[in-house]
Amino acid sequence: LNKYLALCILFYFDKTNFFSPNYRLMDCLSHIVTLFIYHSNLSQYLFQGVCYRGMRILRHNLNKYQLDQHIVNRSFLSTSIDRQVTEMFTDED
């Protein structure tokens, strides 16, 4: 799985091919999404229920988050079903 994902990402950054950057991006993302949806080894990580994510964020960035809207985070995020774990990432300031 990791090897295939790496190949997809390398294809995206390969400047020697003649595909447009948008095509390479969509091709890469479609392969990655397909792998995550259908790969048999990932079913053991399936979880349905409440999970928590803790992160530090500036107030003016937090105001951009709204219910029923899509967001994109480009940083690594982790989740837990234990709320206390995510509270370690919060800050009182």
Short mmCIF file of C-alpha atoms in Angstrom, two decimals, residues 41-52 79-81:
data_model
loop_
_atom_site.label_atom_id
_atom_site.label_comp_id
_atom_site.label_asym_id
_atom_site.label_seq_id
_atom_site.Cartn_x
_atom_site.Cartn_y
_atom_site.Cartn_z
CA ASN A 41 -6.27 -4.36 5.20
CA LEU A 42 -7.91 -1.08 6.17
CA SER A 43 -11.22 -2.57 7.30
CA GLN A 44 -9.68 -3.42 10.69
CA TYR A 45 -9.41 0.33 11.34
CA LEU A 46 -13.04 1.07 10.55
CA PHE A 47 -14.79 3.00 13.30
CA GLN A 48 -18.27 4.43 13.40
CA GLY A 49 -19.13 6.63 16.36
CA VAL A 50 -17.93 9.74 18.13
CA CYS A 51 -14.27 10.62 17.90
CA TYR A 52 -12.37 13.72 18.95
CA THR A 79 -8.17 11.53 16.22
CA SER A 80 -9.07 9.51 19.29
CA ILE A 81 -12.20 8.03 20.79
#
